[in-house]
Coordinates of C-alpha atoms and ligand atoms in Angstrom, one line a residue:
M85 CA -15.6 36.3 21.8
R86 CA -16.9 33.0 23.0
P87 CA -16.5 30.9 19.7
L88 CA -13.0 32.4 19.4
L89 CA -12.1 31.2 22.9
I90 CA -13.4 27.8 22.3
L91 CA -11.4 27.6 19.1
L92 CA -8.3 28.8 20.9
I93 CA -8.8 26.1 23.6
F94 CA -9.2 23.6 20.8
L95 CA -5.9 24.6 19.1
L96 CA -4.0 24.4 22.4
T97 CA -5.3 21.1 23.6
S98 CA -5.7 18.9 20.4
P99 CA -2.7 16.8 19.6
T100 CA -0.1 17.8 17.2
A101 CA -0.5 15.9 13.9
L102 CA 2.7 14.5 12.5
A103 CA 2.2 12.3 9.4
W104 CA 0.0 11.4 6.4
N105 CA -2.7 9.2 7.9
G106 CA -2.4 5.3 7.6
A107 CA -4.1 5.5 4.2
G108 CA -1.5 7.9 2.8
H109 CA 1.4 5.6 4.0
R110 CA -0.2 2.3 2.8
L111 CA -1.0 3.7 -0.5
G112 CA 2.5 4.8 -1.1
I113 CA 3.8 1.4 -0.2
L114 CA 1.6 -0.4 -2.7
I115 CA 2.9 2.0 -5.4
A116 CA 6.5 1.4 -4.3
W117 CA 6.0 -2.4 -4.4
Q118 CA 5.1 -2.1 -8.1
Q119 CA 8.5 -0.4 -8.8
M120 CA 10.5 -3.2 -7.0
A121 CA 12.1 -6.3 -8.7
P122 CA 11.4 -9.7 -7.2
D123 CA 14.7 -9.9 -5.3
T124 CA 14.1 -6.5 -3.8
R125 CA 10.7 -7.5 -2.6
E126 CA 12.3 -10.7 -1.1
F127 CA 15.0 -8.5 0.6
V128 CA 12.2 -6.3 2.1
S129 CA 10.0 -9.2 3.2
Q130 CA 12.9 -11.0 4.9
A131 CA 14.0 -7.9 6.7
L132 CA 10.5 -7.2 8.0
A133 CA 10.0 -10.8 9.0
R134 CA 12.7 -10.3 11.7
H135 CA 10.8 -7.4 13.3
P136 CA 9.2 -8.0 16.6
D137 CA 5.9 -6.6 15.4
H138 CA 5.6 -8.5 12.2
G139 CA 2.8 -10.8 13.7
R140 CA 0.8 -7.7 14.4
W141 CA 1.3 -6.3 11.0
R142 CA 0.3 -9.6 9.3
E143 CA -2.9 -9.5 11.4
K144 CA -3.7 -6.0 10.5
A145 CA -3.0 -6.7 6.8
G146 CA -5.6 -9.5 7.0
A147 CA -3.5 -11.7 4.7
D148 CA -0.2 -13.3 4.5
D149 CA 0.5 -10.8 1.7
A150 CA 4.1 -9.2 1.6
A151 CA 3.0 -6.0 0.1
L152 CA 0.1 -5.5 2.6
I153 CA 2.4 -6.4 5.5
F154 CA 5.0 -3.9 4.3
A155 CA 2.1 -1.3 4.1
E156 CA 1.3 -1.9 7.8
A157 CA 5.0 -1.7 8.7
S158 CA 5.2 1.8 7.1
T159 CA 2.8 3.1 9.8
W160 CA 4.9 1.7 12.6
P161 CA 6.8 4.9 13.4
D162 CA 3.5 6.6 14.2
A163 CA 2.2 3.5 16.1
I164 CA 5.2 3.6 18.6
R165 CA 4.0 7.1 19.9
H166 CA 1.5 5.1 21.9
D167 CA 3.7 2.0 22.6
P168 CA 5.0 1.8 26.2
R169 CA 8.0 -0.2 25.0
F170 CA 9.3 3.0 23.4
A171 CA 10.1 6.3 25.1
D172 CA 10.3 10.0 24.2
Q173 CA 13.9 9.8 25.8
P174 CA 15.5 6.8 24.1
S175 CA 17.7 5.8 27.1
D176 CA 14.6 5.3 29.3
N177 CA 13.7 1.9 28.1
P178 CA 15.8 -1.3 27.5
P179 CA 16.2 -2.0 23.8
L180 CA 14.6 -4.8 22.0
P181 CA 17.2 -7.3 20.7
G182 CA 19.2 -5.7 17.9
F183 CA 17.5 -2.4 18.0
P184 CA 19.8 0.7 18.2
D185 CA 17.5 2.4 20.7
M186 CA 13.8 2.6 21.8
G187 CA 13.2 6.3 21.0
R188 CA 10.0 7.4 19.5
H189 CA 12.0 10.1 17.5
G190 CA 9.2 12.6 17.1
D191 CA 11.5 15.1 15.5
W192 CA 12.5 12.6 12.6
H193 CA 9.1 13.2 10.9
Y194 CA 9.7 16.7 9.8
V195 CA 12.0 19.7 9.4
D196 CA 11.0 23.3 10.0
F197 CA 12.3 26.5 8.5
D198 CA 11.9 30.2 9.4
R199 CA 10.6 32.7 7.0
H200 CA 14.1 33.4 5.8
G201 CA 14.8 29.7 5.0
K202 CA 17.0 29.1 8.1
R203 CA 16.6 25.6 9.3
G204 CA 14.9 25.0 12.7
R205 CA 13.8 21.8 14.4
G206 CA 13.4 18.4 12.8
Q207 CA 15.7 15.8 11.0
I208 CA 13.6 14.1 8.3
D209 CA 15.9 14.7 5.4
R210 CA 19.0 13.8 7.3
K211 CA 17.5 10.6 8.7
I212 CA 16.5 9.5 5.2
V213 CA 20.0 9.7 4.1
E214 CA 21.3 7.9 7.3
L215 CA 18.6 5.2 7.1
S216 CA 19.3 4.6 3.4
E217 CA 23.1 4.2 4.2
L218 CA 22.4 1.8 7.1
L219 CA 20.0 -0.3 5.0
A220 CA 22.7 -0.5 2.2
T221 CA 25.5 -1.6 4.5
S222 CA 24.1 -3.3 7.7
T223 CA 24.6 -6.9 8.2
Q224 CA 22.5 -6.9 11.3
P225 CA 19.0 -8.5 10.6
A226 CA 17.3 -6.8 13.5
E227 CA 18.8 -3.4 12.5
L228 CA 17.4 -3.8 9.0
A229 CA 14.0 -4.7 10.5
W230 CA 14.1 -1.6 12.5
A231 CA 15.3 0.8 9.7
L232 CA 13.1 -0.4 6.8
P233 CA 9.7 0.8 8.3
W234 CA 11.4 4.1 9.4
L235 CA 12.8 4.9 5.8
A236 CA 9.4 3.9 4.1
H237 CA 7.5 6.2 6.6
L238 CA 9.9 9.2 6.3
V239 CA 10.0 9.3 2.5
A240 CA 6.2 9.5 2.4
D241 CA 6.2 12.2 5.2
L242 CA 8.7 14.3 3.4
H243 CA 6.2 14.6 0.4
Q244 CA 3.5 16.1 2.8
P245 CA 4.2 19.9 2.3
F246 CA 3.6 20.7 6.0
H247 CA 6.4 18.3 7.0
A248 CA 8.8 20.8 5.5
G249 CA 6.9 23.7 7.0
Y250 CA 7.4 27.0 9.0
S251 CA 8.7 27.0 12.5
E252 CA 6.4 29.8 13.4
D253 CA 3.2 27.8 13.0
R254 CA 4.9 24.4 13.7
G255 CA 4.2 23.1 10.2
G256 CA 0.5 24.2 10.0
N257 CA -0.1 22.8 13.4
T258 CA -1.3 26.1 15.0
V259 CA -3.3 27.1 11.8
L260 CA -6.9 26.6 12.2
I261 CA -9.1 26.0 9.1
E262 CA -12.8 25.8 8.4
D263 CA -14.1 23.1 6.1
P264 CA -17.9 23.5 5.8
S265 CA -18.1 20.2 4.0
A266 CA -16.5 18.1 6.8
R267 CA -18.3 16.5 9.9
Q268 CA -15.7 18.2 12.1
P269 CA -15.5 21.6 10.3
F270 CA -12.8 23.2 12.5
V271 CA -9.4 21.3 12.3
K272 CA -5.7 22.3 12.1
L273 CA -4.4 22.9 8.6
H274 CA -1.7 20.2 9.0
A275 CA -4.2 17.5 10.2
W276 CA -6.6 18.4 7.2
W277 CA -3.7 17.6 4.8
D278 CA -2.7 14.4 6.7
D279 CA -6.3 13.1 5.9
L280 CA -6.4 14.0 2.2
P281 CA -5.3 10.5 0.9
G282 CA -8.5 8.9 2.3
P283 CA -10.0 7.3 5.4
S284 CA -7.3 6.2 7.8
G285 CA -8.6 2.6 8.0
L286 CA -8.3 2.0 4.3
R287 CA -7.2 -1.6 3.8
G288 CA -7.7 -4.7 1.7
K289 CA -9.3 -4.5 -1.7
R290 CA -10.4 -0.9 -1.4
L291 CA -6.7 0.0 -0.7
R292 CA -5.4 -1.9 -3.7
L293 CA -8.0 -0.3 -6.0
R294 CA -7.2 3.1 -4.8
A295 CA -3.4 2.5 -5.2
E296 CA -4.1 1.4 -8.8
A297 CA -6.1 4.6 -9.4
L298 CA -3.5 6.8 -8.1
Q299 CA -0.9 5.1 -10.3
A300 CA -3.1 5.5 -13.3
N301 CA -3.7 9.2 -12.5
W302 CA -0.1 10.2 -11.7
P303 CA 2.9 9.0 -13.8
A304 CA 6.3 8.3 -12.1
P305 CA 8.1 11.5 -11.4
R306 CA 11.8 12.1 -11.8
Q307 CA 13.7 10.3 -9.0
G308 CA 15.6 13.4 -7.8
D309 CA 17.0 13.2 -4.4
V310 CA 16.1 14.0 -0.8
R311 CA 17.1 17.6 -1.2
Q312 CA 14.8 17.9 -4.3
W313 CA 11.8 16.2 -2.5
L314 CA 12.3 18.6 0.4
N315 CA 12.4 21.7 -1.9
E316 CA 9.3 20.5 -3.8
S317 CA 7.4 20.3 -0.6
R318 CA 8.5 23.8 0.5
Q319 CA 7.5 25.3 -2.9
L320 CA 4.0 23.8 -2.4
L321 CA 3.6 25.7 0.9
K322 CA 3.1 29.0 -1.1
R323 CA -0.4 27.7 -2.2
A324 CA -1.0 25.4 0.8
Y325 CA -2.4 28.2 3.0
P326 CA -6.1 29.0 2.1
K327 CA -6.5 32.7 0.9
T328 CA -10.2 33.1 1.8
M329 CA -11.4 33.9 5.4
G330 CA -14.3 32.1 6.8
S331 CA -16.5 33.0 9.9
V332 CA -13.5 32.9 12.3
S333 CA -10.6 31.1 10.5
L334 CA -9.2 30.3 7.0
L335 CA -11.8 28.8 4.8
I336 CA -11.4 25.7 2.6
D337 CA -13.3 26.8 -0.6
D338 CA -13.9 24.6 -3.7
D339 CA -10.9 25.9 -5.6
Y340 CA -8.6 25.2 -2.8
R341 CA -10.2 21.8 -2.0
Q342 CA -9.7 20.7 -5.6
W343 CA -6.0 21.8 -5.8
A344 CA -5.1 20.4 -2.4
Q345 CA -7.0 17.0 -3.1
A346 CA -5.1 16.6 -6.4
T347 CA -1.8 17.7 -4.9
G348 CA -2.1 15.5 -1.9
E349 CA -2.8 12.4 -4.2
R350 CA 0.0 13.3 -6.4
R351 CA 2.5 13.6 -3.5
V352 CA 1.5 10.3 -2.0
A353 CA 2.1 8.6 -5.5
E354 CA 5.3 10.4 -6.0
A355 CA 6.6 9.2 -2.6
G356 CA 5.5 5.6 -3.5
Y357 CA 7.4 5.6 -6.8
R358 CA 10.5 7.2 -5.3
L359 CA 10.6 4.8 -2.4
G360 CA 10.3 1.9 -4.6
R361 CA 13.4 3.1 -6.7
L362 CA 15.3 4.0 -3.6
L363 CA 14.8 0.4 -2.3
E364 CA 15.9 -0.9 -5.6
E365 CA 19.1 1.2 -5.5
I366 CA 19.7 0.2 -1.8
H367 CA 19.3 -3.5 -2.7
R368 CA 21.5 -3.2 -5.7
Q369 CA 24.3 -1.7 -3.4
R370 CA 24.0 -4.6 -1.1
V371 CA 24.1 -7.1 -3.9
S372 CA 27.3 -5.6 -5.4
R373 CA 28.9 -5.6 -1.9
E374 CA 28.1 -9.2 -1.4
T375 CA 29.1 -10.6 -4.8
P376 CA 32.6 -9.5 -5.8
A377 CA 34.1 -12.9 -4.5
A378 CA 31.5 -14.8 -6.8
I379 CA 32.3 -12.7 -9.8
N380 CA 36.1 -12.8 -9.4
P381 CA 36.7 -16.1 -7.5
G382 CA 40.5 -15.8 -7.8
R383 CA 40.8 -12.5 -5.9
Ligands
LIG191 ZN1 5.2 10.6 10.4

């Protein structure tokens, strides 16, 4: 009984994982950047430059490079979980200038369903729609700076199957797996998936090379829409639970590992392509809003 007891304590006390790790988010952004026209890149860079944490991102990027700064910005919705300026209850802290609120918004990162497909907690798909709308229409620079890292982050998270998981196991967060090849063999299934894209500190040249490799391996998917991205993740859940039992928990065997590794990489790449095109569309909407007077000066 003792090993089981230790595992149970581990499951109850280790933190709930909520996102692709930093590598997954940064890789997606570098792929998105390749889909974006120069004026869309400029829109993104200018928006991010107004963000209070822009200096921090530039430092972490290690270069004054717009794509790498955007890559760091995309991990910001996870960073604010440990940031005392932000609060679990948004009303608790005074807002930074121009920010709509100072919430950490833990339930924006996912959506859960019961076994019959009935929606449970989480708002990821709805927030992607709302943030896209805000980015296409807002004229407030600080609001754009706030919304952009959120949108970039959530599009990636939605492509992680366990971010559209089952309520009963909190998106794989109460499922323990055993990975004999790992330094830490017992982890939660959700966290194991979060780390599939690579080491969380992946940056600089190695990040760029890996993003290029992902793009070479995985062609651009159909763009689809938020509902489709969500359904794709839910479809993947059928295979995403290991079928083999290990000593005390589900076992990551070679077949499963190969499938999950390829699937994780593909989903990170798909999220990147789709985010790039979504930002293109958002920027196009902004331009068409701003230019009618120039096109028809008499009206
Ligand atoms: Zn997340």
